[in-house]
PDB file of C-alpha atoms in Angstrom:
ATOM      1  CA  UNK A  25     -27.350  12.120   1.985  1.00  0.00           C
ATOM      2  CA  UNK A  26     -25.768   9.702  -0.499  1.00  0.00           C
ATOM      3  CA  UNK A  27     -22.359  10.097   1.169  1.00  0.00           C
ATOM      4  CA  UNK A  28     -23.936   9.443   4.582  1.00  0.00           C
ATOM      5  CA  UNK A  29     -25.483   6.249   3.220  1.00  0.00           C
ATOM      6  CA  UNK A  30     -22.183   5.073   1.684  1.00  0.00           C
ATOM      7  CA  UNK A  31     -20.315   5.596   4.943  1.00  0.00           C
ATOM      8  CA  UNK A  32     -22.859   4.003   7.272  1.00  0.00           C
ATOM      9  CA  UNK A  33     -23.470   1.041   4.976  1.00  0.00           C
ATOM     10  CA  UNK A  34     -19.841   0.020   5.561  1.00  0.00           C
ATOM     11  CA  UNK A  35     -20.463  -0.462   9.263  1.00  0.00           C
ATOM     12  CA  UNK A  36     -23.100  -3.139   8.650  1.00  0.00           C
ATOM     13  CA  UNK A  37     -21.759  -4.942   5.569  1.00  0.00           C
ATOM     14  CA  UNK A  38     -20.014  -8.304   6.180  1.00  0.00           C
ATOM     15  CA  UNK A  39     -16.786  -6.832   4.784  1.00  0.00           C
ATOM     16  CA  UNK A  40     -14.492  -9.826   5.369  1.00  0.00           C
ATOM     17  CA  UNK A  41     -16.972 -12.276   3.861  1.00  0.00           C
ATOM     18  CA  UNK A  42     -17.587 -10.010   0.878  1.00  0.00           C
ATOM     19  CA  UNK A  43     -13.859  -9.464   0.337  1.00  0.00           C
ATOM     20  CA  UNK A  44     -12.993 -13.162   0.466  1.00  0.00           C
ATOM     21  CA  UNK A  45     -15.855 -13.978  -1.913  1.00  0.00           C
ATOM     22  CA  UNK A  46     -14.641 -11.365  -4.396  1.00  0.00           C
ATOM     23  CA  UNK A  47     -11.140 -12.796  -3.956  1.00  0.00           C
ATOM     24  CA  UNK A  48     -12.306 -16.242  -5.029  1.00  0.00           C
ATOM     25  CA  UNK A  49     -14.059 -14.787  -8.062  1.00  0.00           C
ATOM     26  CA  UNK A  50     -10.992 -12.720  -8.975  1.00  0.00           C
ATOM     27  CA  UNK A  51      -8.800 -15.826  -8.788  1.00  0.00           C
ATOM     28  CA  UNK A  52     -11.134 -17.891 -10.989  1.00  0.00           C
ATOM     29  CA  UNK A  53     -10.012 -18.788 -14.509  1.00  0.00           C
ATOM     30  CA  UNK A  54     -13.298 -18.423 -16.371  1.00  0.00           C
ATOM     31  CA  UNK A  55     -12.126 -18.072 -19.964  1.00  0.00           C
ATOM     32  CA  UNK A  56     -14.213 -15.716 -22.057  1.00  0.00           C
ATOM     33  CA  UNK A  57     -16.091 -14.454 -18.980  1.00  0.00           C
ATOM     34  CA  UNK A  58     -12.818 -13.412 -17.314  1.00  0.00           C
ATOM     35  CA  UNK A  59     -11.761 -11.631 -20.502  1.00  0.00           C
ATOM     36  CA  UNK A  60     -15.117  -9.861 -20.749  1.00  0.00           C
ATOM     37  CA  UNK A  61     -14.870  -8.656 -17.149  1.00  0.00           C
ATOM     38  CA  UNK A  62     -11.334  -7.399 -17.716  1.00  0.00           C
ATOM     39  CA  UNK A  63     -12.409  -5.496 -20.836  1.00  0.00           C
ATOM     40  CA  UNK A  64     -15.315  -3.957 -18.939  1.00  0.00           C
ATOM     41  CA  UNK A  65     -13.006  -2.913 -16.115  1.00  0.00           C
ATOM     42  CA  UNK A  66     -10.487  -1.372 -18.554  1.00  0.00           C
ATOM     43  CA  UNK A  67     -13.226   0.648 -20.215  1.00  0.00           C
ATOM     44  CA  UNK A  68     -14.942   1.748 -16.994  1.00  0.00           C
ATOM     45  CA  UNK A  69     -11.744   2.892 -15.252  1.00  0.00           C
ATOM     46  CA  UNK A  70      -9.892   4.030 -18.400  1.00  0.00           C
ATOM     47  CA  UNK A  71      -6.900   1.791 -17.683  1.00  0.00           C
ATOM     48  CA  UNK A  72      -3.846   2.591 -19.816  1.00  0.00           C
ATOM     49  CA  UNK A  73      -2.969  -0.833 -21.200  1.00  0.00           C
ATOM     50  CA  UNK A  74      -0.239   0.560 -23.456  1.00  0.00           C
ATOM     51  CA  UNK A  75       1.994   0.601 -20.337  1.00  0.00           C
ATOM     52  CA  UNK A  76       1.340  -3.055 -19.521  1.00  0.00           C
ATOM     53  CA  UNK A  77       3.885  -5.694 -20.451  1.00  0.00           C
ATOM     54  CA  UNK A  78       0.966  -7.638 -21.930  1.00  0.00           C
ATOM     55  CA  UNK A  79      -1.602  -5.250 -23.378  1.00  0.00           C
ATOM     56  CA  UNK A  80      -4.070  -7.862 -24.691  1.00  0.00           C
ATOM     57  CA  UNK A  81      -6.796  -8.640 -22.094  1.00  0.00           C
ATOM     58  CA  UNK A  82      -6.905 -12.221 -23.386  1.00  0.00           C
ATOM     59  CA  UNK A  83      -3.398 -12.798 -21.997  1.00  0.00           C
ATOM     60  CA  UNK A  84      -4.695 -12.836 -18.407  1.00  0.00           C
ATOM     61  CA  UNK A  85      -6.182 -16.117 -17.193  1.00  0.00           C
ATOM     62  CA  UNK A  86      -7.742 -14.531 -14.091  1.00  0.00           C
ATOM     63  CA  UNK A  87      -8.789 -11.077 -12.996  1.00  0.00           C
ATOM     64  CA  UNK A  88      -6.040 -11.163 -10.346  1.00  0.00           C
ATOM     65  CA  UNK A  89      -3.421 -11.718 -13.039  1.00  0.00           C
ATOM     66  CA  UNK A  90      -4.712  -8.627 -14.825  1.00  0.00           C
ATOM     67  CA  UNK A  91      -4.996  -6.539 -11.681  1.00  0.00           C
ATOM     68  CA  UNK A  92      -1.387  -7.226 -10.659  1.00  0.00           C
ATOM     69  CA  UNK A  93      -0.159  -6.930 -14.243  1.00  0.00           C
ATOM     70  CA  UNK A  94       3.526  -6.102 -14.732  1.00  0.00           C
ATOM     71  CA  UNK A  95       4.439  -2.963 -16.640  1.00  0.00           C
ATOM     72  CA  UNK A  96       6.969  -2.481 -19.413  1.00  0.00           C
ATOM     73  CA  UNK A  97      10.390  -1.791 -17.953  1.00  0.00           C
ATOM     74  CA  UNK A  98      10.540   1.679 -19.486  1.00  0.00           C
ATOM     75  CA  UNK A  99       7.061   2.649 -18.216  1.00  0.00           C
ATOM     76  CA  UNK A 100       8.291   3.626 -14.732  1.00  0.00           C
ATOM     77  CA  UNK A 101      11.895   4.883 -14.783  1.00  0.00           C
ATOM     78  CA  UNK A 102      13.513   5.246 -11.365  1.00  0.00           C
ATOM     79  CA  UNK A 103      14.544   8.883 -10.957  1.00  0.00           C
ATOM     80  CA  UNK A 104      17.423  10.525  -9.139  1.00  0.00           C
ATOM     81  CA  UNK A 105      20.575   9.263  -7.444  1.00  0.00           C
ATOM     82  CA  UNK A 106      20.854   6.703  -4.621  1.00  0.00           C
ATOM     83  CA  UNK A 107      20.025   9.203  -1.852  1.00  0.00           C
ATOM     84  CA  UNK A 108      16.806  10.209  -3.637  1.00  0.00           C
ATOM     85  CA  UNK A 109      13.735   8.358  -2.375  1.00  0.00           C
ATOM     86  CA  UNK A 110      11.140   7.503  -5.008  1.00  0.00           C
ATOM     87  CA  UNK A 111       7.411   6.904  -4.881  1.00  0.00           C
ATOM     88  CA  UNK A 112       6.570   3.299  -4.074  1.00  0.00           C
ATOM     89  CA  UNK A 113       3.333   3.072  -6.077  1.00  0.00           C
ATOM     90  CA  UNK A 114       1.070   4.733  -8.591  1.00  0.00           C
ATOM     91  CA  UNK A 115      -1.630   6.636  -6.737  1.00  0.00           C
ATOM     92  CA  UNK A 116      -2.613   9.931  -5.162  1.00  0.00           C
ATOM     93  CA  UNK A 117      -1.133  11.510  -2.045  1.00  0.00           C
ATOM     94  CA  UNK A 118      -3.710  11.389   0.722  1.00  0.00           C
ATOM     95  CA  UNK A 119      -1.694  13.115   3.465  1.00  0.00           C
ATOM     96  CA  UNK A 120       1.936  13.624   4.462  1.00  0.00           C
ATOM     97  CA  UNK A 121       3.969  15.483   7.045  1.00  0.00           C
ATOM     98  CA  UNK A 122       5.237  15.200  10.601  1.00  0.00           C
ATOM     99  CA  UNK A 123       4.140  12.560  13.068  1.00  0.00           C
ATOM    100  CA  UNK A 124       3.122  14.540  16.162  1.00  0.00           C
ATOM    101  CA  UNK A 125       4.680  12.287  18.799  1.00  0.00           C
ATOM    102  CA  UNK A 126       2.363   9.243  18.365  1.00  0.00           C
ATOM    103  CA  UNK A 127      -0.313  10.939  16.224  1.00  0.00           C
ATOM    104  CA  UNK A 128      -0.690  10.774  12.429  1.00  0.00           C
ATOM    105  CA  UNK A 129      -3.014  13.088  10.522  1.00  0.00           C
ATOM    106  CA  UNK A 130      -5.688  11.266   8.497  1.00  0.00           C
ATOM    107  CA  UNK A 131      -8.095  14.018   7.438  1.00  0.00           C
ATOM    108  CA  UNK A 132      -9.644  17.143   8.909  1.00  0.00           C
ATOM    109  CA  UNK A 133     -10.857  16.218  12.391  1.00  0.00           C
ATOM    110  CA  UNK A 134      -9.258  12.750  12.336  1.00  0.00           C
ATOM    111  CA  UNK A 135      -5.880  11.594  13.651  1.00  0.00           C
ATOM    112  CA  UNK A 136      -4.804   8.052  14.527  1.00  0.00           C
ATOM    113  CA  UNK A 137      -2.140   6.362  16.623  1.00  0.00           C
ATOM    114  CA  UNK A 138       1.255   5.541  15.102  1.00  0.00           C
ATOM    115  CA  UNK A 139       1.753   2.723  17.603  1.00  0.00           C
ATOM    116  CA  UNK A 140      -1.623   1.191  16.765  1.00  0.00           C
ATOM    117  CA  UNK A 141      -0.946   1.508  13.018  1.00  0.00           C
ATOM    118  CA  UNK A 142       2.348  -0.377  13.336  1.00  0.00           C
ATOM    119  CA  UNK A 143       0.856  -3.234  15.357  1.00  0.00           C
ATOM    120  CA  UNK A 144       0.880  -2.059  18.966  1.00  0.00           C
ATOM    121  CA  UNK A 145       4.508  -2.878  19.852  1.00  0.00           C
ATOM    122  CA  UNK A 146       6.318   0.181  21.292  1.00  0.00           C
ATOM    123  CA  UNK A 147       9.689  -1.465  20.641  1.00  0.00           C
ATOM    124  CA  UNK A 148       8.947  -1.173  16.914  1.00  0.00           C
ATOM    125  CA  UNK A 149       6.993   2.085  16.872  1.00  0.00           C
ATOM    126  CA  UNK A 150       8.901   4.351  19.273  1.00  0.00           C
ATOM    127  CA  UNK A 151      11.674   5.036  16.770  1.00  0.00           C
ATOM    128  CA  UNK A 152       9.127   6.711  14.452  1.00  0.00           C
ATOM    129  CA  UNK A 153       7.634   9.069  17.056  1.00  0.00           C
ATOM    130  CA  UNK A 154       7.987  12.709  15.958  1.00  0.00           C
ATOM    131  CA  UNK A 155       9.084  11.361  12.579  1.00  0.00           C
ATOM    132  CA  UNK A 156       7.500  11.770   9.162  1.00  0.00           C
ATOM    133  CA  UNK A 157       4.872   9.926   7.174  1.00  0.00           C
ATOM    134  CA  UNK A 158       3.245   9.861   3.754  1.00  0.00           C
ATOM    135  CA  UNK A 159      -0.021   8.150   2.787  1.00  0.00           C
ATOM    136  CA  UNK A 160      -0.770   7.224  -0.842  1.00  0.00           C
ATOM    137  CA  UNK A 161      -4.120   5.895  -2.062  1.00  0.00           C
ATOM    138  CA  UNK A 162      -4.238   3.485  -5.010  1.00  0.00           C
ATOM    139  CA  UNK A 163      -7.298   3.839  -7.241  1.00  0.00           C
ATOM    140  CA  UNK A 164      -8.699   0.805  -9.125  1.00  0.00           C
ATOM    141  CA  UNK A 165      -7.052   1.898 -12.390  1.00  0.00           C
ATOM    142  CA  UNK A 166      -3.570   2.135 -10.886  1.00  0.00           C
ATOM    143  CA  UNK A 167      -0.634  -0.258 -11.068  1.00  0.00           C
ATOM    144  CA  UNK A 168      -0.902  -2.394  -7.920  1.00  0.00           C
ATOM    145  CA  UNK A 169       2.601  -3.596  -7.252  1.00  0.00           C
ATOM    146  CA  UNK A 170       4.499  -1.881  -4.446  1.00  0.00           C
ATOM    147  CA  UNK A 171       8.179  -1.017  -4.763  1.00  0.00           C
ATOM    148  CA  UNK A 172      10.968   0.187  -2.496  1.00  0.00           C
ATOM    149  CA  UNK A 173      11.535   3.943  -2.142  1.00  0.00           C
ATOM    150  CA  UNK A 174      15.182   3.336  -1.130  1.00  0.00           C
ATOM    151  CA  UNK A 175      17.528   0.403  -0.529  1.00  0.00           C
ATOM    152  CA  UNK A 176      16.450  -1.532   2.546  1.00  0.00           C
ATOM    153  CA  UNK A 177      17.153  -4.630   4.631  1.00  0.00           C
ATOM    154  CA  UNK A 178      14.074  -6.226   6.191  1.00  0.00           C
ATOM    155  CA  UNK A 179      14.153  -6.553   9.988  1.00  0.00           C
ATOM    156  CA  UNK A 180      10.523  -7.314  10.935  1.00  0.00           C
ATOM    157  CA  UNK A 181       7.108  -8.009   9.431  1.00  0.00           C
ATOM    158  CA  UNK A 182       3.860  -7.662  11.382  1.00  0.00           C
ATOM    159  CA  UNK A 183       0.383  -8.815  10.370  1.00  0.00           C
ATOM    160  CA  UNK A 184      -2.352  -6.837  12.134  1.00  0.00           C
ATOM    161  CA  UNK A 185      -5.969  -8.099  11.981  1.00  0.00           C
ATOM    162  CA  UNK A 186      -8.718  -5.545  11.585  1.00  0.00           C
ATOM    163  CA  UNK A 187     -11.672  -4.203   9.671  1.00  0.00           C
ATOM    164  CA  UNK A 188     -11.909  -3.904   5.890  1.00  0.00           C
ATOM    165  CA  UNK A 189     -13.439  -0.477   5.389  1.00  0.00           C
ATOM    166  CA  UNK A 190     -13.007   1.159   2.013  1.00  0.00           C
ATOM    167  CA  UNK A 191      -9.970   3.470   1.969  1.00  0.00           C
ATOM    168  CA  UNK A 192     -11.168   5.934  -0.675  1.00  0.00           C
ATOM    169  CA  UNK A 193     -11.005   9.683   0.088  1.00  0.00           C
ATOM    170  CA  UNK A 194     -14.653   9.850   1.205  1.00  0.00           C
ATOM    171  CA  UNK A 195     -14.107   7.129   3.796  1.00  0.00           C
ATOM    172  CA  UNK A 196     -10.802   8.618   4.961  1.00  0.00           C
ATOM    173  CA  UNK A 197     -12.599  11.887   5.682  1.00  0.00           C
ATOM    174  CA  UNK A 198     -15.370  10.257   7.699  1.00  0.00           C
ATOM    175  CA  UNK A 199     -14.240   7.080   9.498  1.00  0.00           C
ATOM    176  CA  UNK A 200     -12.051   7.767  12.560  1.00  0.00           C
ATOM    177  CA  UNK A 201      -8.712   5.948  12.745  1.00  0.00           C
ATOM    178  CA  UNK A 202      -9.312   4.276   9.388  1.00  0.00           C
ATOM    179  CA  UNK A 203      -5.787   3.082   8.578  1.00  0.00           C
ATOM    180  CA  UNK A 204      -5.169   1.910  12.144  1.00  0.00           C
ATOM    181  CA  UNK A 205      -8.479  -0.018  12.137  1.00  0.00           C
ATOM    182  CA  UNK A 206      -8.153  -1.927   8.866  1.00  0.00           C
ATOM    183  CA  UNK A 207      -6.288  -5.194   8.390  1.00  0.00           C
ATOM    184  CA  UNK A 208      -2.694  -4.484   7.395  1.00  0.00           C
ATOM    185  CA  UNK A 209       0.805  -5.825   6.866  1.00  0.00           C
ATOM    186  CA  UNK A 210       3.737  -3.753   8.160  1.00  0.00           C
ATOM    187  CA  UNK A 211       7.305  -4.239   6.906  1.00  0.00           C
ATOM    188  CA  UNK A 212      10.215  -2.647   8.799  1.00  0.00           C
ATOM    189  CA  UNK A 213      13.506  -1.927   7.053  1.00  0.00           C
ATOM    190  CA  UNK A 214      16.958  -0.613   7.883  1.00  0.00           C
ATOM    191  CA  UNK A 215      17.834   1.924   5.181  1.00  0.00           C
ATOM    192  CA  UNK A 216      20.524   4.549   4.466  1.00  0.00           C
ATOM    193  CA  UNK A 217      18.170   7.158   6.020  1.00  0.00           C
ATOM    194  CA  UNK A 218      17.459   5.117   9.157  1.00  0.00           C
ATOM    195  CA  UNK A 219      14.478   2.949  10.062  1.00  0.00           C
ATOM    196  CA  UNK A 220      11.535   2.838   7.657  1.00  0.00           C
ATOM    197  CA  UNK A 221       8.106   1.224   8.021  1.00  0.00           C
ATOM    198  CA  UNK A 222       5.928   0.410   5.020  1.00  0.00           C
ATOM    199  CA  UNK A 223       2.285  -0.259   5.912  1.00  0.00           C
ATOM    200  CA  UNK A 224       0.167  -2.131   3.336  1.00  0.00           C
ATOM    201  CA  UNK A 225      -3.426  -1.386   4.340  1.00  0.00           C
ATOM    202  CA  UNK A 226      -6.234  -3.763   3.412  1.00  0.00           C
ATOM    203  CA  UNK A 227      -9.679  -2.570   2.351  1.00  0.00           C
ATOM    204  CA  UNK A 228     -13.094  -3.748   1.204  1.00  0.00           C
ATOM    205  CA  UNK A 229     -12.685  -6.403  -1.521  1.00  0.00           C
ATOM    206  CA  UNK A 230      -8.885  -6.348  -1.216  1.00  0.00           C
ATOM    207  CA  UNK A 231      -8.633 -10.083  -1.581  1.00  0.00           C
ATOM    208  CA  UNK A 232      -4.938 -10.455  -0.800  1.00  0.00           C
ATOM    209  CA  UNK A 233      -1.853  -8.669   0.505  1.00  0.00           C
ATOM    210  CA  UNK A 234       1.442 -10.214  -0.575  1.00  0.00           C
ATOM    211  CA  UNK A 235       5.157  -9.604  -0.063  1.00  0.00           C
ATOM    212  CA  UNK A 236       7.926 -10.886  -2.322  1.00  0.00           C
ATOM    213  CA  UNK A 237       9.656 -12.699   0.559  1.00  0.00           C
ATOM    214  CA  UNK A 238       6.624 -14.306   2.266  1.00  0.00           C
ATOM    215  CA  UNK A 239       4.077 -14.633  -0.530  1.00  0.00           C
ATOM    216  CA  UNK A 240       0.441 -14.238   0.543  1.00  0.00           C
ATOM    217  CA  UNK A 241       0.270 -12.871   4.094  1.00  0.00           C
ATOM    218  CA  UNK A 242      -3.498 -12.344   4.093  1.00  0.00           C
ATOM    219  CA  UNK A 243      -5.825 -14.191   3.682  1.00  0.00           C
ATOM    220  CA  UNK A 244      -6.363 -16.201   5.732  1.00  0.00           C
ATOM    221  CA  UNK A 245      -7.330 -13.417   8.083  1.00  0.00           C
ATOM    222  CA  UNK A 246      -6.152 -14.027  11.634  1.00  0.00           C
ATOM    223  CA  UNK A 247      -7.526 -12.814  14.949  1.00  0.00           C
ATOM    224  CA  UNK A 248      -4.145 -12.054  16.520  1.00  0.00           C
ATOM    225  CA  UNK A 249      -1.185  -9.847  15.666  1.00  0.00           C
ATOM    226  CA  UNK A 250       1.626 -11.947  14.169  1.00  0.00           C
ATOM    227  CA  UNK A 251       5.279 -10.881  14.210  1.00  0.00           C
ATOM    228  CA  UNK A 252       8.195 -12.253  12.188  1.00  0.00           C
ATOM    229  CA  UNK A 253      11.835 -11.176  12.598  1.00  0.00           C
ATOM    230  CA  UNK A 254      14.574 -11.414   9.967  1.00  0.00           C
ATOM    231  CA  UNK A 255      18.242 -11.663  10.879  1.00  0.00           C
ATOM    232  CA  UNK A 256      20.514  -9.604   8.671  1.00  0.00           C
ATOM    233  CA  UNK A 257      23.163 -12.270   8.063  1.00  0.00           C
ATOM    234  CA  UNK A 258      20.946 -15.367   8.049  1.00  0.00           C
ATOM    235  CA  UNK A 259      19.631 -17.424   5.138  1.00  0.00           C
ATOM    236  CA  UNK A 260      16.264 -15.694   5.619  1.00  0.00           C
ATOM    237  CA  UNK A 261      17.813 -12.238   5.188  1.00  0.00           C
ATOM    238  CA  UNK A 262      15.947  -9.989   2.737  1.00  0.00           C
ATOM    239  CA  UNK A 263      17.587  -6.961   1.117  1.00  0.00           C
ATOM    240  CA  UNK A 264      15.852  -4.997  -1.633  1.00  0.00           C
ATOM    241  CA  UNK A 265      17.122  -2.241  -3.893  1.00  0.00           C
ATOM    242  CA  UNK A 266      15.507   1.129  -4.549  1.00  0.00           C
ATOM    243  CA  UNK A 267      12.721   0.610  -7.100  1.00  0.00           C
ATOM    244  CA  UNK A 268      12.606  -3.162  -6.579  1.00  0.00           C
ATOM    245  CA  UNK A 269       9.201  -4.784  -5.990  1.00  0.00           C
ATOM    246  CA  UNK A 270       8.394  -5.560  -2.332  1.00  0.00           C
ATOM    247  CA  UNK A 271       4.720  -6.523  -2.462  1.00  0.00           C
ATOM    248  CA  UNK A 272       1.370  -6.222  -4.160  1.00  0.00           C
ATOM    249  CA  UNK A 273      -2.347  -5.788  -3.583  1.00  0.00           C
ATOM    250  CA  UNK A 274      -4.953  -7.948  -5.287  1.00  0.00           C
ATOM    251  CA  UNK A 275      -7.500  -5.159  -5.639  1.00  0.00           C
ATOM    252  CA  UNK A 276      -6.684  -1.638  -4.505  1.00  0.00           C
ATOM    253  CA  UNK A 277      -5.752  -0.044  -1.225  1.00  0.00           C
ATOM    254  CA  UNK A 278      -3.348   2.353   0.528  1.00  0.00           C
ATOM    255  CA  UNK A 279       0.321   2.486   1.525  1.00  0.00           C
ATOM    256  CA  UNK A 280       1.577   4.469   4.530  1.00  0.00           C
ATOM    257  CA  UNK A 281       5.359   5.005   4.757  1.00  0.00           C
ATOM    258  CA  UNK A 282       6.919   6.152   8.058  1.00  0.00           C
ATOM    259  CA  UNK A 283      10.417   7.510   8.719  1.00  0.00           C
ATOM    260  CA  UNK A 284      12.382   8.535  11.789  1.00  0.00           C
ATOM    261  CA  UNK A 285      12.624  12.142  12.949  1.00  0.00           C
ATOM    262  CA  UNK A 286      14.541  14.413  10.542  1.00  0.00           C
ATOM    263  CA  UNK A 287      15.344  11.474   8.241  1.00  0.00           C
ATOM    264  CA  UNK A 288      13.998  12.838   4.958  1.00  0.00           C
ATOM    265  CA  UNK A 289      12.835  16.019   3.295  1.00  0.00           C
ATOM    266  CA  UNK A 290       9.732  15.537   1.139  1.00  0.00           C
ATOM    267  CA  UNK A 291       9.900  16.933  -2.390  1.00  0.00           C
ATOM    268  CA  UNK A 292       7.023  19.202  -3.443  1.00  0.00           C
ATOM    269  CA  UNK A 293       4.233  16.931  -2.175  1.00  0.00           C
ATOM    270  CA  UNK A 294       0.634  18.105  -1.969  1.00  0.00           C
ATOM    271  CA  UNK A 295      -2.620  16.427  -0.863  1.00  0.00           C
ATOM    272  CA  UNK A 296      -4.488  14.791  -3.776  1.00  0.00           C
ATOM    273  CA  UNK A 297      -1.360  15.015  -5.931  1.00  0.00           C
ATOM    274  CA  UNK A 298      -1.234  12.203  -8.516  1.00  0.00           C
ATOM    275  CA  UNK A 299       2.094  10.365  -8.349  1.00  0.00           C
ATOM    276  CA  UNK A 300       3.786   7.565 -10.234  1.00  0.00           C
ATOM    277  CA  UNK A 301       6.157   4.844  -9.138  1.00  0.00           C
ATOM    278  CA  UNK A 302       9.773   5.928  -9.551  1.00  0.00           C
ATOM    279  CA  UNK A 303       9.172   9.675  -9.378  1.00  0.00           C
ATOM    280  CA  UNK A 304      11.163  11.631  -6.807  1.00  0.00           C
ATOM    281  CA  UNK A 305       9.450  11.492  -3.431  1.00  0.00           C
ATOM    282  CA  UNK A 306      11.956  12.766  -0.875  1.00  0.00           C
ATOM    283  CA  UNK A 307      15.648  13.331  -0.288  1.00  0.00           C
ATOM    284  CA  UNK A 308      17.800  12.085   2.529  1.00  0.00           C
ATOM    285  CA  UNK A 309      18.322  14.616   5.296  1.00  0.00           C
ATOM    286  CA  UNK A 310      21.181  12.511   6.605  1.00  0.00           C
ATOM    287  CA  UNK A 311      22.691   9.209   5.533  1.00  0.00           C
ATOM    288  CA  UNK A 312      23.393   6.323   7.902  1.00  0.00           C
ATOM    289  CA  UNK A 313      25.141   2.953   7.502  1.00  0.00           C
ATOM    290  CA  UNK A 314      22.247   0.796   8.751  1.00  0.00           C
ATOM    291  CA  UNK A 315      21.670  -1.226   5.574  1.00  0.00           C
TER     292      UNK A 315
END
């Protein structure tokens, strides 16, 4: 009964208004009150501050600064050789596997459209049909910067407006098409294993989605899909190395990574498996010269 209430409440809550309000509060520099809230959060979620570059809660002027805290360099070593793909975030594997033509598995009884997830443009999505995907959920206690699993050159970025349902496991099991319904930012890269799409999915009280090349992409929330292209040899060209930061969430959410058919072989993944940035994620099935 409680789960039913939690799910159905999300349909009626003003999720965008609530999220933007929380965003303003999280960005506020409120001195001792900010520090008190950070300490409460650390205690409630058992956050490991020994990994943080700045372990003292008083260092952070706003809750957002704390939430997107950098880690010590040695806290997340990047494993393997250049053809080893690494996990992009701290989190837990939600699902992974083959994309069945245009269908991605969300949870038992729920699939969603690849094309819809990536913004509705077949020219961008068709290359990933019958490919592979992995979905990783970031809990509140996790490190919330997103890094590259492999070297990549940015070709496109798409902002997709949508809902802001929670993306926790309970919601994923009960709300159809969750990740293709929520607001999201999709980054497309050329990589040594072919095309790759990284989908940064918004959620309730996710106050901001950012990339290192564009800064804050959302908010403000738009009503239309927006598409940016990046020429490889232009001044706007963006190339990132394996393990390098590509974006961040201000408050937690989910990342979906998509690859072309037969591009990678996943390494010992399992649903609900806890993973850490830099750990081996997959290996190249074949290497291309697209970067």
